[in-house]
Amino acid sequence: MKEKPDRRPSQGIMEFLALISSARAAVVLMIILTVICIVGTFIPQEQPEEQYLKAYGSSLTQLLKGTGLTNLYHSWWFLALLGVISANLILSSINRARKVLETYYKPQVTLPLNSSIRPFSFLLPFEDAQSRLSHELRTLGYKVLEEKQEKECYTYADKRRFSNWGSSVAHVGILLLFLGGMYGNWPGVGMRKDVQILEGEQVNVPEAGFSLKLDKFEARCNEERLPLLYRSTLSLVQNGQEKVQKDVEVNKPLKYEGYTVYQSSFGVVGFAGTATRAKEKAIPYRMIRGEDASLHLKGGKGKDLLIVAHQFFPDFAFTPQGPGSRSDFPVNPVAQLMVNEDPEKSGEEGWRELGWLSPDHPLRYKGYNLTMDHVISYTGLSVKKDPGLPYAIAGFTMIMVGILLAYMAPHKIIRGRVKEKGDGVEVFLQGARRDKAQVYDEEIARLETVLKEGTESSARRKENR
Amino acid sequence: MKGEWLFQGLFWAYAGSALLYILFLLVRDEKWIRGGKWLLGVGVAFNLAYLIWRGLAGGRFPMSNMFEFVVCFMFGIAGVTLLGEKLLSTRIAGVLTAPFNFALALFAYSLDHRIAPLVPALRSVWLAIHVSMAIIAYGAYALSCAFGIMYMIKEKSGDKGLGSFIPPVERLDVWMHKTILTAFPFLSLLIIFGALWAEEAWGRYWAWDPKEVWSLITWLIYATYLHLRYTKTGQNKKLMASFCIAGFVAVIFTYLGVSYLLTGLHAYKD
């Protein structure tokens, strides 16, 4: 009876490493990742708690939140899965690279051929058959190695060995992408901040060490309110100096010293106008939603008049629910002004409607001409710095190069065995590719033809003699 | 609109093509295949002309909304079918892809045909690159799915009935592999170019948006297929055929399902 060899602890580790580096493990991991991704698209991610409570009820929400299913792609177990996938990628790349190097330095020439292969028989001298075979393989672009033994010769021919590096290159690319993503999101490394700036104002972005000033904002749409343009004319100010000025649009971000500023949202929040009365200085005013803005005018007998915008619609329209806004674009701005003629009455009874104001329809009130001159918008910008981005882009490039190497020009191997038999030879030919693709029929048929032609010409030579 | 007759042309050519292929399925006479293929070619010509006209009339790439995506998708499927049939020397592929293409044409008919301007997020040269990759990859995956379905039929009915028109399973297996192999680099480029574009437009190359995740799911299914071929399980050709079918189901879901059933940044359905 054979004795079982001692199982050293390192053997167990090696077996484990072999297990997680296998193609089989890759398949299992990819299927798990696929299933998790599908789950993640059907459970809404990173929504406010109320939404989950409404959709799933309290106990299910608790379960989903507790297990991380509501922020699945950032949960610890998802990151752990990516970790295992990384281990698989690293180990399989090492394994693969070792095998690829073997095709350069230790090609196995005398490997037994598949037993199911039927040989071709030719009436050709052994040497002649072998030389014709290798000559034709070389013509087809193969590198040919031969190992002659008694009455038989093994041939190992291959081309495009470099293609074997493809899978390692692609796998390392995926790793680089993971690393780039992690590095950019690592606390303290990258940053992302959303800022809102009103037209004409300047906002400091302390994380980036500069301020952004919005000189002008433009939002345009067509008649069906399909957005056509969002454009922020920005100045970037650092240490009191204007460094860059640029029109930032979607797809045209501003780039400055590793930071990128993107157009991300906008809103119309109010308007600016003037109040004028004969022989008096014009009074400019602004009404902005959320700000405690009001216009102070003088009535008869020096009485204070207080005017506010009760409602403001950037794209005014009558809806079944009453006055409303058709869109967020400043297509048809209209404001409803209210006046308080007796500031002592501060409650609701002090206020009455003054009228509806729009650029085309100024309001007249106590000798004043009130106008709406232009709307005031804010721009929503994202300021971002991602030092991991170059690694991610390098990763993308490597994935692409790797895939193209591996699949567009795959490594091809043709193994041959020429065996002396009677007056002629038996020739075994086998095409081999790692993914078992049968792509050799044509080339093997061509080799067969060449050997057949050789047989015919050698027969003719014999006749001539 | 002036060029709408081109849409009528492609619609009725695809309808006729689908009809002839279905006629073939009913009467099992190969002459109908020839007619179906010819009309499919006519449809592709109309389809291309229509896309060019819309591009010129709109002054932009004809890839702005669901209607135009569907018209592009049809062009990809019909074009890759004809090309694939030529490269693989077969006439059978269109039997399944042409009726599917007609179903898409019906869907397209129901959508808004007006030429709308591009929304700001789509105004980029990346749009043309990104969508072109999708046309090629999705067309090829439609073809591999057709081969997958034929595999199932052939395995069930052998050389009887419909099976007599279908090539042997070994050849179907090779074809499935070839089409997936061809499409995989394009699918990868589709996702990578999309990521680079998202970085330029939104400042995020990957945001786990449902469309992005579903494109990754599609990629994972085909990557699994390609890795399975290195394992013993991959010798189970029926399993591999079912991967071809599942992969294309994921493609359709990524392409249509996400826009209609899920919400996210990437829902350009209107």
XYZ file of C-alpha atoms in Angstrom:
735
model
C 0.000 0.000 0.000
C 1.200 3.453 -0.834
C 1.856 5.663 2.100
C 0.201 9.023 2.133
C 2.768 11.813 2.037
C 2.867 14.147 5.018
C 0.651 17.115 4.578
C 2.767 20.130 5.345
C 0.896 23.275 6.284
C 2.312 25.029 3.228
C 0.652 22.434 1.049
C -2.762 23.413 2.349
C -1.967 27.044 1.595
C -0.794 26.173 -1.895
C -3.990 24.226 -2.533
C -6.043 27.162 -1.327
C -4.094 29.559 -3.552
C -4.534 27.247 -6.518
C -8.252 27.117 -5.784
C -8.814 30.870 -5.688
C -6.566 31.538 -8.648
C -8.383 29.136 -10.970
C -10.601 30.042 -13.895
C -13.354 28.143 -12.099
C -13.056 30.500 -9.114
C -13.127 33.468 -11.474
C -16.366 32.161 -12.953
C -17.935 31.676 -9.512
C -16.822 35.148 -8.358
C -18.160 36.808 -11.494
C -21.517 35.071 -11.077
C -21.723 36.231 -7.432
C -20.820 39.783 -8.481
C -23.462 39.667 -11.232
C -26.189 38.575 -8.821
C -25.261 41.287 -6.289
C -25.253 43.925 -9.015
C -28.717 42.852 -10.157
C -30.011 43.085 -6.570
C -28.445 46.540 -6.288
C -30.375 47.878 -9.254
C -33.736 46.710 -7.936
C -33.311 48.011 -4.383
C -32.930 51.786 -4.730
C -29.551 52.815 -3.364
C -28.693 55.603 -0.926
C -32.216 57.035 -0.682
C -33.547 58.919 2.328
C -34.943 56.644 5.033
C -38.567 57.761 4.524
C -38.559 56.341 1.014
C -37.567 52.895 2.244
C -40.146 53.045 5.022
C -42.806 53.901 2.476
C -41.777 51.162 0.066
C -40.832 48.313 2.404
C -42.269 48.996 5.879
C -40.259 49.368 9.050
C -38.984 45.841 9.715
C -37.820 45.201 6.156
C -36.201 48.641 6.056
C -34.329 47.792 9.232
C -33.116 44.552 7.666
C -32.077 46.233 4.397
C -30.286 49.055 6.172
C -28.614 46.788 8.721
C -27.234 44.434 6.072
C -26.022 47.289 3.908
C -28.355 46.473 1.028
C -29.415 50.116 0.766
C -25.821 51.179 0.148
C -24.686 47.922 -1.308
C -21.772 49.037 -3.470
C -20.072 50.588 -0.457
C -20.895 47.884 2.083
C -18.047 46.045 3.791
C -19.016 42.713 2.274
C -19.089 44.120 -1.243
C -15.605 45.551 -0.708
C -14.566 42.177 0.704
C -15.858 40.499 -2.467
C -13.838 42.935 -4.573
C -10.870 41.997 -2.361
C -11.307 38.292 -3.118
C -11.693 39.122 -6.810
C -8.459 41.102 -6.612
C -6.710 38.115 -5.038
C -8.019 35.953 -7.865
C -6.802 38.480 -10.428
C -3.323 38.768 -8.879
C -2.788 35.044 -8.460
C -4.173 34.087 -11.839
C -2.046 36.760 -13.496
C 1.083 35.396 -11.821
C 0.155 31.849 -12.794
C -0.593 32.895 -16.296
C 2.585 34.935 -16.669
C 4.587 31.890 -15.549
C 2.902 29.725 -18.156
C 3.412 32.361 -20.827
C 7.118 32.518 -20.041
C 7.230 28.744 -20.451
C 5.988 29.098 -24.017
C 9.127 31.163 -24.646
C 11.689 29.163 -22.707
C 10.293 25.697 -22.159
C 7.829 24.857 -24.923
C 6.674 21.284 -24.583
C 7.471 19.857 -27.965
C 6.848 16.171 -27.331
C 3.503 16.456 -25.627
C 1.286 13.496 -26.602
C -1.390 14.505 -29.089
C -5.080 14.125 -28.570
C -5.887 10.416 -29.026
C -9.000 11.153 -31.069
C -6.987 12.664 -33.913
C -7.015 10.625 -37.075
C -3.706 10.596 -38.927
C -3.236 11.410 -42.594
C -1.180 8.844 -44.504
C 1.181 9.809 -47.295
C 3.565 7.873 -49.474
C 6.468 10.164 -48.734
C 9.916 9.585 -47.330
C 9.981 10.482 -43.640
C 12.558 13.279 -43.984
C 10.773 14.792 -46.963
C 7.406 14.845 -45.177
C 8.893 16.468 -42.097
C 10.715 19.160 -44.046
C 7.645 19.958 -46.143
C 5.552 20.221 -42.995
C 7.913 22.604 -41.212
C 8.501 24.636 -44.360
C 4.770 25.169 -44.839
C 4.272 26.014 -41.165
C 6.992 28.662 -41.446
C 5.311 30.035 -44.553
C 2.113 30.346 -42.517
C 4.032 32.485 -40.042
C 4.668 29.887 -37.361
C 7.837 29.481 -35.331
C 8.723 25.812 -35.619
C 10.483 23.579 -33.110
C 11.246 19.960 -33.903
C 12.307 17.048 -31.809
C 13.413 14.047 -33.789
C 13.268 10.625 -32.299
C 13.725 7.236 -33.860
C 11.332 6.991 -36.820
C 9.206 9.835 -35.669
C 9.397 13.558 -35.229
C 7.410 15.889 -33.017
C 6.711 19.398 -34.247
C 5.661 22.329 -32.121
C 4.706 25.384 -34.144
C 3.231 28.542 -32.731
C 2.653 32.144 -33.616
C 1.612 35.342 -31.858
C 3.028 34.317 -28.491
C 2.741 37.928 -27.334
C -1.033 37.548 -27.348
C -0.745 35.369 -24.253
C 0.195 38.455 -22.257
C -3.250 39.842 -23.011
C -5.093 38.244 -20.118
C -2.448 39.319 -17.580
C -2.448 42.859 -18.950
C -6.261 43.068 -18.773
C -6.340 41.582 -15.260
C -3.699 43.976 -13.957
C -5.711 46.767 -15.618
C -8.786 45.789 -13.596
C -6.675 45.838 -10.416
C -5.311 49.252 -11.300
C -8.863 50.475 -11.830
C -9.858 49.175 -8.371
C -6.815 50.834 -6.816
C -7.434 54.113 -8.641
C -11.051 54.124 -7.461
C -10.060 53.354 -3.869
C -7.229 55.871 -3.811
C -9.428 58.672 -5.154
C -12.120 57.940 -2.550
C -9.689 57.510 0.330
C -10.427 60.058 3.078
C -8.231 63.102 2.697
C -6.982 62.245 -0.777
C -9.656 63.356 -3.203
C -12.506 65.773 -2.687
C -15.861 66.574 -4.174
C -17.991 69.521 -3.202
C -21.175 70.943 -4.621
C -21.435 74.728 -4.534
C -24.210 77.108 -5.514
C -23.336 80.620 -6.655
C -25.701 83.469 -7.413
C -25.006 85.571 -10.478
C -22.507 88.282 -9.655
C -21.385 86.631 -6.434
C -18.230 84.888 -5.342
C -18.047 81.735 -3.245
C -14.975 80.444 -1.503
C -14.155 76.757 -1.828
C -11.757 76.327 1.097
C -11.069 72.633 0.329
C -9.678 73.655 -3.042
C -7.968 76.846 -1.929
C -9.698 79.109 -4.433
C -12.903 81.062 -4.928
C -15.324 80.928 -7.817
C -17.110 83.989 -9.102
C -20.159 83.654 -11.318
C -20.056 86.508 -13.803
C -23.034 85.316 -15.791
C -25.316 82.331 -16.027
C -27.366 81.284 -18.988
C -29.947 78.480 -19.230
C -31.836 77.963 -22.467
C -34.486 75.526 -23.593
C -36.621 75.043 -26.679
C -40.390 75.554 -26.887
C -41.021 72.119 -25.438
C -38.762 73.003 -22.516
C -36.107 70.534 -23.620
C -32.825 71.874 -22.189
C -30.455 73.288 -24.789
C -27.760 74.987 -22.782
C -26.459 75.560 -19.285
C -23.528 77.937 -19.243
C -21.730 79.488 -16.281
C -19.227 82.229 -17.050
C -16.813 81.676 -14.192
C -13.754 83.398 -12.830
C -11.420 81.415 -10.639
C -9.845 83.605 -7.985
C -6.860 82.540 -5.920
C -5.071 84.755 -3.380
C -7.061 87.722 -4.601
C -5.927 87.238 -8.177
C -8.090 86.123 -11.063
C -6.385 83.036 -12.463
C -8.771 81.674 -15.079
C -11.952 82.747 -16.775
C -14.011 80.179 -18.618
C -17.501 79.366 -19.870
C -18.283 76.115 -18.100
C -20.905 73.910 -19.714
C -21.974 70.294 -19.358
C -19.214 68.351 -21.150
C -16.901 71.399 -20.910
C -15.552 71.525 -17.364
C -12.946 73.958 -16.068
C -9.640 72.355 -15.127
C -7.200 74.031 -12.772
C -4.266 72.534 -10.849
C -5.758 69.068 -10.428
C -9.220 70.399 -9.667
C -12.128 70.180 -12.082
C -15.262 72.303 -11.951
C -18.393 70.795 -13.522
C -21.734 72.313 -14.405
C -24.263 70.240 -12.487
C -27.497 72.140 -11.803
C -29.124 75.534 -11.812
C -32.152 77.429 -10.579
C -33.863 80.761 -11.020
C -34.396 82.188 -7.561
C -35.692 85.696 -8.105
C -35.334 88.898 -10.046
C -33.932 92.394 -9.985
C -35.898 95.505 -10.827
C -36.184 99.248 -10.282
C -38.773 101.517 -8.739
C -38.880 105.005 -10.294
C -40.976 108.105 -9.559
C -40.912 111.397 -11.384
C -38.108 113.720 -10.228
C -36.753 111.078 -7.805
C -33.725 108.858 -7.937
C -34.479 105.347 -9.241
C -34.425 102.692 -6.513
C -32.919 99.374 -7.595
C -34.146 96.319 -5.711
C -33.899 92.519 -5.761
C -36.315 89.848 -4.639
C -34.749 86.475 -3.978
C -36.510 83.371 -2.746
C -35.426 82.458 0.756
C -33.872 85.842 1.404
C -35.594 88.411 3.594
C -35.776 90.826 0.674
C -38.249 93.685 0.500
C -38.610 97.061 -1.177
C -39.172 100.140 0.990
C -40.990 103.031 -0.652
C -42.436 106.285 0.664
C -46.186 106.786 0.426
C -48.191 109.922 0.983
C -47.451 111.849 4.216
C -44.097 110.118 4.471
C -45.768 106.791 5.253
C -43.557 103.699 4.871
C -44.643 101.191 2.250
C -43.255 97.668 2.310
C -43.350 95.557 -0.858
C -42.414 91.877 -1.161
C -42.679 89.207 -3.833
C -45.180 86.718 -2.483
C -44.760 84.254 -5.306
C -42.292 83.989 -8.169
C -42.533 81.729 -11.224
C -39.653 81.498 -13.716
C -41.905 79.980 -16.400
C -45.391 81.165 -15.473
C -48.428 79.148 -16.578
C -51.923 78.453 -15.351
C -52.198 74.894 -14.122
C -55.251 73.056 -12.794
C -53.878 73.805 -9.322
C -53.705 77.520 -10.071
C -50.718 79.641 -11.097
C -47.526 77.618 -11.453
C -44.268 77.212 -13.320
C -44.066 75.060 -16.413
C -40.341 74.545 -16.094
C -37.305 75.818 -14.229
C -36.165 77.887 -17.208
C -36.647 81.667 -17.096
C -38.917 81.669 -20.144
C -41.788 83.696 -18.743
C -40.881 85.110 -15.324
C -43.790 86.478 -13.330
C -43.952 87.640 -9.710
C -46.915 88.356 -7.495
C -46.173 91.446 -5.397
C -47.804 92.177 -2.048
C -47.781 95.485 -0.254
C -48.092 96.466 3.372
C -49.154 100.064 3.700
C -49.244 100.057 7.455
C -46.099 98.438 8.821
C -47.582 98.541 12.323
C -50.016 95.876 11.220
C -47.424 93.143 10.829
C -49.863 90.211 10.736
C -51.604 88.875 7.697
C -54.289 91.536 7.703
C -51.695 94.202 6.900
C -50.950 92.781 3.473
C -52.848 93.110 0.234
C -52.089 92.084 -3.328
C -50.388 94.744 -5.396
C -50.448 92.906 -8.693
C -48.551 90.629 -11.063
C -45.211 91.846 -12.342
C -43.312 90.625 -15.402
C -40.655 92.150 -17.691
C -43.361 93.203 -20.154
C -45.825 94.361 -17.533
C -44.500 96.913 -15.062
C -46.742 97.834 -12.148
C -47.823 101.380 -11.330
C -48.372 102.142 -7.712
C -48.635 105.502 -5.921
C -46.759 107.257 -8.709
C -44.009 104.643 -8.777
C -43.214 102.575 -11.829
C -42.100 99.110 -10.684
C -40.245 96.976 -13.224
C -38.718 93.520 -13.465
C -35.402 94.017 -15.263
C -33.842 90.585 -15.223
C -34.056 87.268 -13.397
C -31.424 86.106 -10.933
C -30.164 82.561 -11.281
C -27.771 80.451 -9.360
C -25.489 77.856 -10.848
C -24.840 74.507 -9.202
C -21.255 73.418 -9.687
C -19.294 70.392 -8.568
C -15.689 70.953 -7.645
C -13.725 67.758 -7.762
C -10.231 66.466 -7.281
C -9.481 62.820 -7.942
C -5.806 61.877 -7.774
C -6.879 58.281 -8.491
C -8.140 59.204 -11.946
C -4.841 58.726 -13.843
C -4.575 55.207 -12.391
C -8.162 54.453 -13.380
C -7.497 55.682 -16.912
C -4.313 53.624 -17.077
C -6.425 50.685 -15.871
C -9.018 51.241 -18.589
C -6.266 51.410 -21.204
C -4.658 48.196 -19.976
C -8.016 46.377 -19.929
C -8.598 47.395 -23.520
C -5.103 46.568 -24.731
C -5.257 43.249 -22.899
C -8.608 42.265 -24.393
C -7.492 43.242 -27.881
C -4.241 41.292 -27.492
C -5.981 38.222 -26.157
C -8.917 38.043 -28.523
C -8.037 39.849 -31.713
C -4.783 38.032 -32.371
C -4.847 34.862 -30.272
C -1.822 32.666 -29.756
C -1.979 29.704 -32.088
C -0.257 26.401 -31.666
C -0.112 23.528 -34.132
C 1.345 20.306 -32.906
C 2.442 17.676 -35.324
C 3.789 14.185 -35.192
C 5.244 12.550 -38.283
C 5.685 8.816 -37.931
C 7.320 6.440 -40.341
C 4.964 3.684 -41.449
C 5.802 1.191 -44.166
C 6.878 3.069 -47.319
C 5.314 6.299 -46.224
C 4.409 8.302 -43.174
C 1.519 8.914 -40.854
C 1.016 12.554 -39.968
C -0.917 13.676 -36.900
C -1.850 17.349 -36.741
C -3.590 19.139 -33.904
C -4.468 22.752 -33.462
C -4.582 23.943 -29.896
C -5.879 27.078 -28.298
C -6.574 27.594 -24.649
C -10.237 28.316 -25.156
C -10.685 25.193 -27.311
C -11.778 27.259 -30.271
C -11.637 25.320 -33.510
C -10.000 27.784 -35.818
C -7.404 25.621 -37.447
C -9.400 23.671 -39.972
C -8.189 25.819 -42.845
C -4.538 25.765 -41.872
C -4.535 22.049 -41.182
C -6.273 21.435 -44.494
C -3.550 23.471 -46.182
C -0.806 21.400 -44.537
C -2.572 18.271 -45.723
C -2.707 19.638 -49.281
C 1.001 20.437 -49.231
C 1.863 16.935 -48.116
C -0.470 15.475 -50.731
C 1.193 17.549 -53.444
C 4.536 16.313 -52.166
C 3.348 12.737 -52.469
C 2.222 13.328 -56.046
C 5.445 14.988 -57.102
C 7.537 12.287 -55.457
C 5.444 9.652 -57.295
C 6.072 11.522 -60.551
C 9.780 11.648 -59.852
C 9.788 7.894 -59.293
C 7.956 7.370 -62.593
C 10.418 9.575 -64.453
C 13.255 7.588 -63.105
C -41.206 65.653 -42.479
C -39.215 65.331 -45.660
C -37.129 62.260 -44.925
C -39.798 60.276 -43.138
C -40.397 58.212 -46.280
C -37.016 56.653 -45.544
C -38.386 55.438 -42.226
C -41.408 54.056 -44.073
C -38.974 52.324 -46.408
C -36.997 50.672 -43.657
C -40.147 49.765 -41.741
C -41.821 47.992 -44.649
C -38.597 46.375 -45.834
C -38.004 44.948 -42.345
C -41.688 43.938 -42.183
C -41.430 42.129 -45.510
C -38.162 40.522 -44.516
C -39.618 39.252 -41.240
C -42.688 37.975 -43.103
C -40.634 36.004 -45.631
C -38.462 34.475 -42.918
C -41.578 33.483 -40.970
C -43.033 32.056 -44.181
C -39.906 29.959 -44.445
C -40.487 28.677 -40.909
C -44.024 27.676 -41.881
C -43.480 26.077 -45.284
C -39.807 25.137 -44.868
C -38.804 26.172 -48.356
C -35.396 27.812 -48.570
C -36.374 30.126 -51.415
C -38.164 32.347 -48.890
C -34.899 32.777 -46.999
C -33.357 34.328 -50.091
C -36.187 36.852 -50.342
C -36.024 37.598 -46.640
C -32.322 38.248 -46.795
C -32.697 40.474 -49.837
C -35.332 42.594 -48.094
C -33.190 42.723 -44.974
C -30.475 44.245 -47.152
C -32.956 46.773 -48.547
C -33.958 47.591 -44.969
C -30.337 48.172 -43.957
C -29.872 50.555 -46.890
C -32.995 52.533 -45.911
C -31.923 52.413 -42.273
C -28.510 53.905 -43.031
C -30.002 56.545 -45.320
C -32.549 57.470 -42.660
C -29.848 57.835 -39.994
C -27.747 60.015 -42.303
C -30.777 62.151 -43.159
C -31.694 62.637 -39.502
C -28.097 63.534 -38.702
C -27.984 66.133 -41.449
C -31.460 67.500 -40.741
C -30.736 67.833 -37.024
C -27.162 69.025 -37.488
C -25.967 66.478 -34.936
C -25.430 62.745 -34.452
C -28.754 60.903 -34.810
C -28.485 59.442 -31.327
C -30.476 61.790 -29.135
C -33.424 59.828 -27.777
C -35.002 56.411 -27.500
C -36.413 56.529 -31.029
C -33.003 57.181 -32.530
C -31.329 54.602 -30.295
C -33.817 52.003 -31.564
C -33.163 53.000 -35.194
C -29.412 52.617 -34.520
C -29.982 49.265 -32.809
C -31.961 47.969 -35.813
C -29.153 49.039 -38.115
C -26.647 47.177 -35.928
C -28.657 43.965 -35.789
C -29.541 43.855 -39.492
C -26.045 44.948 -40.550
C -24.233 42.450 -38.325
C -26.636 39.700 -39.429
C -25.777 40.255 -43.094
C -22.068 40.594 -42.372
C -22.086 37.568 -40.064
C -23.911 35.436 -42.637
C -21.284 36.350 -45.197
C -18.319 35.653 -42.914
C -19.737 32.394 -41.581
C -21.161 31.343 -44.975
C -24.655 30.673 -43.769
C -28.121 31.975 -44.539
C -29.827 30.891 -41.391
C -29.032 33.765 -38.986
C -31.672 36.138 -40.309
C -34.480 33.692 -39.559
C -34.418 34.840 -35.954
C -32.836 38.292 -36.103
C -35.101 39.673 -38.848
C -38.373 39.093 -36.956
C -36.730 40.563 -33.844
C -35.675 43.555 -35.888
C -39.238 43.998 -37.060
C -40.443 43.936 -33.450
C -37.999 46.795 -32.830
C -39.331 48.606 -35.891
C -42.860 48.343 -34.469
C -41.598 49.748 -31.179
C -39.822 52.560 -33.012
C -43.016 53.372 -34.889
C -44.769 53.979 -31.582
C -42.149 56.496 -30.413
C -41.902 60.224 -31.082
C -40.196 60.716 -34.481
C -39.632 64.458 -34.270
C -36.064 65.628 -34.592
C -35.299 67.108 -31.209
C -32.131 69.023 -30.356
C -29.500 67.340 -28.226
C -29.751 67.955 -24.512
C -26.556 69.483 -23.075
C -25.414 66.235 -21.442
C -25.299 64.492 -24.844
C -23.460 67.273 -26.671
C -20.121 65.640 -27.057
C -18.135 63.762 -29.643
C -18.181 60.899 -27.136
C -21.848 60.344 -28.040
C -20.993 59.127 -31.536
C -18.109 56.949 -30.311
C -20.084 55.492 -27.411
C -23.214 54.681 -29.427
C -21.220 53.291 -32.385
C -19.629 50.747 -30.069
C -23.113 49.817 -28.841
C -24.392 49.334 -32.396
C -21.635 46.848 -33.220
C -21.570 45.035 -29.872
C -25.342 44.720 -29.515
C -25.737 43.643 -33.139
C -23.199 40.867 -32.656
C -24.792 39.774 -29.395
C -28.179 39.555 -31.118
C -26.544 37.222 -33.595
C -24.962 35.069 -30.879
C -28.351 34.867 -29.161
C -29.924 33.699 -32.423
C -27.291 30.960 -32.643
C -27.964 30.075 -29.015
C -31.676 29.625 -29.695
C -30.898 27.570 -32.819
C -28.636 25.410 -30.693
C -31.532 24.644 -28.367
C -33.820 23.817 -31.300
C -31.211 21.665 -33.000
C -30.485 19.753 -29.838
C -34.155 19.040 -29.326
C -35.253 18.190 -32.837
C -31.993 16.877 -34.317
C -32.209 16.557 -38.095
C -35.998 16.441 -38.111
C -38.313 19.348 -38.843
C -36.713 22.741 -38.402
C -33.529 21.079 -37.220
C -32.788 19.950 -40.770
C -32.120 23.573 -41.742
C -29.894 24.263 -38.759
C -26.188 23.472 -38.927
C -24.708 20.876 -36.540
C -24.414 21.918 -32.896
C -20.611 21.889 -33.018
C -20.651 24.536 -35.703
C -23.225 26.610 -33.823
C -20.972 26.454 -30.784
C -18.071 27.800 -32.840
C -20.256 30.573 -34.243
C -21.507 31.594 -30.813
C -17.934 31.768 -29.606
C -16.797 33.754 -32.627
C -19.572 36.333 -32.358
C -19.083 36.791 -28.619
C -15.333 37.049 -29.095
C -15.832 39.704 -31.751
C -18.329 41.690 -29.728
C -16.501 41.579 -26.391
C -13.846 44.208 -27.196
C -16.592 46.495 -28.504
C -18.695 45.972 -25.383
C -15.629 46.746 -23.256
C -14.920 49.888 -25.275
C -18.587 50.856 -25.007
C -18.370 50.784 -21.213
C -14.905 52.355 -20.991
C -15.738 55.204 -23.380
C -18.971 55.702 -21.457
C -16.986 55.955 -18.228
C -14.520 58.459 -19.683
C -17.414 60.508 -21.032
C -19.199 60.439 -17.661
C -15.979 61.767 -16.153
C -16.014 64.653 -18.625
C -19.725 65.454 -18.242
C -20.526 64.620 -14.627
C -17.110 64.273 -13.017
C -17.709 60.614 -12.209
C -16.398 57.790 -14.321
C -18.385 55.294 -12.320
C -21.356 56.253 -10.149
C -23.144 52.869 -9.779
C -26.004 54.318 -11.806
C -28.457 51.526 -12.841
C -27.491 51.835 -16.506
C -23.824 51.556 -15.628
C -24.440 48.591 -13.350
C -26.484 46.796 -16.010
C -23.778 47.362 -18.593
C -21.365 45.808 -16.098
C -23.766 42.877 -15.600
C -23.828 42.314 -19.377
C -20.056 42.494 -19.489
C -19.766 40.042 -16.580
C -22.082 37.524 -18.278
C -19.968 37.528 -21.450
C -16.718 37.583 -19.479
C -18.008 34.547 -17.573
C -18.765 32.851 -20.887
C -15.227 33.504 -22.121
C -13.662 32.256 -18.880
C -15.898 29.187 -18.822
C -14.290 28.083 -22.056
C -11.083 27.511 -20.136
C -12.816 25.134 -17.727
C -14.357 21.680 -17.963
C -17.837 23.119 -17.420
C -17.322 25.064 -20.634
C -17.450 21.791 -22.565
C -21.165 21.730 -21.780
C -22.210 23.386 -25.016
C -25.853 23.668 -24.016
C -24.870 25.699 -20.963
C -22.770 27.944 -23.186
C -25.722 28.418 -25.536
C -27.891 29.455 -22.606
C -25.236 32.037 -21.691
C -25.589 33.512 -25.188
C -29.324 33.845 -24.673
C -29.039 35.206 -21.115
C -26.395 37.678 -22.240
C -28.647 39.151 -24.876
C -31.561 39.344 -22.445
C -29.234 41.424 -20.247
C -28.326 43.561 -23.274
C -31.994 44.307 -23.936
C -32.599 45.059 -20.290
C -29.604 47.389 -20.147
C -30.787 49.096 -23.259
C -34.554 49.334 -22.741
C -35.455 47.967 -19.326
C -33.254 50.329 -17.365
C -34.718 53.361 -19.127
C -38.313 52.318 -18.534
C -38.231 50.369 -15.286
C -35.439 51.958 -13.301
C -34.462 55.583 -12.885
C -31.095 57.229 -13.022
C -28.814 59.705 -14.711
C -28.828 57.792 -17.932
C -32.554 57.618 -18.794
C -32.737 59.395 -22.172
C -36.057 57.884 -23.073
C -38.070 61.043 -23.826
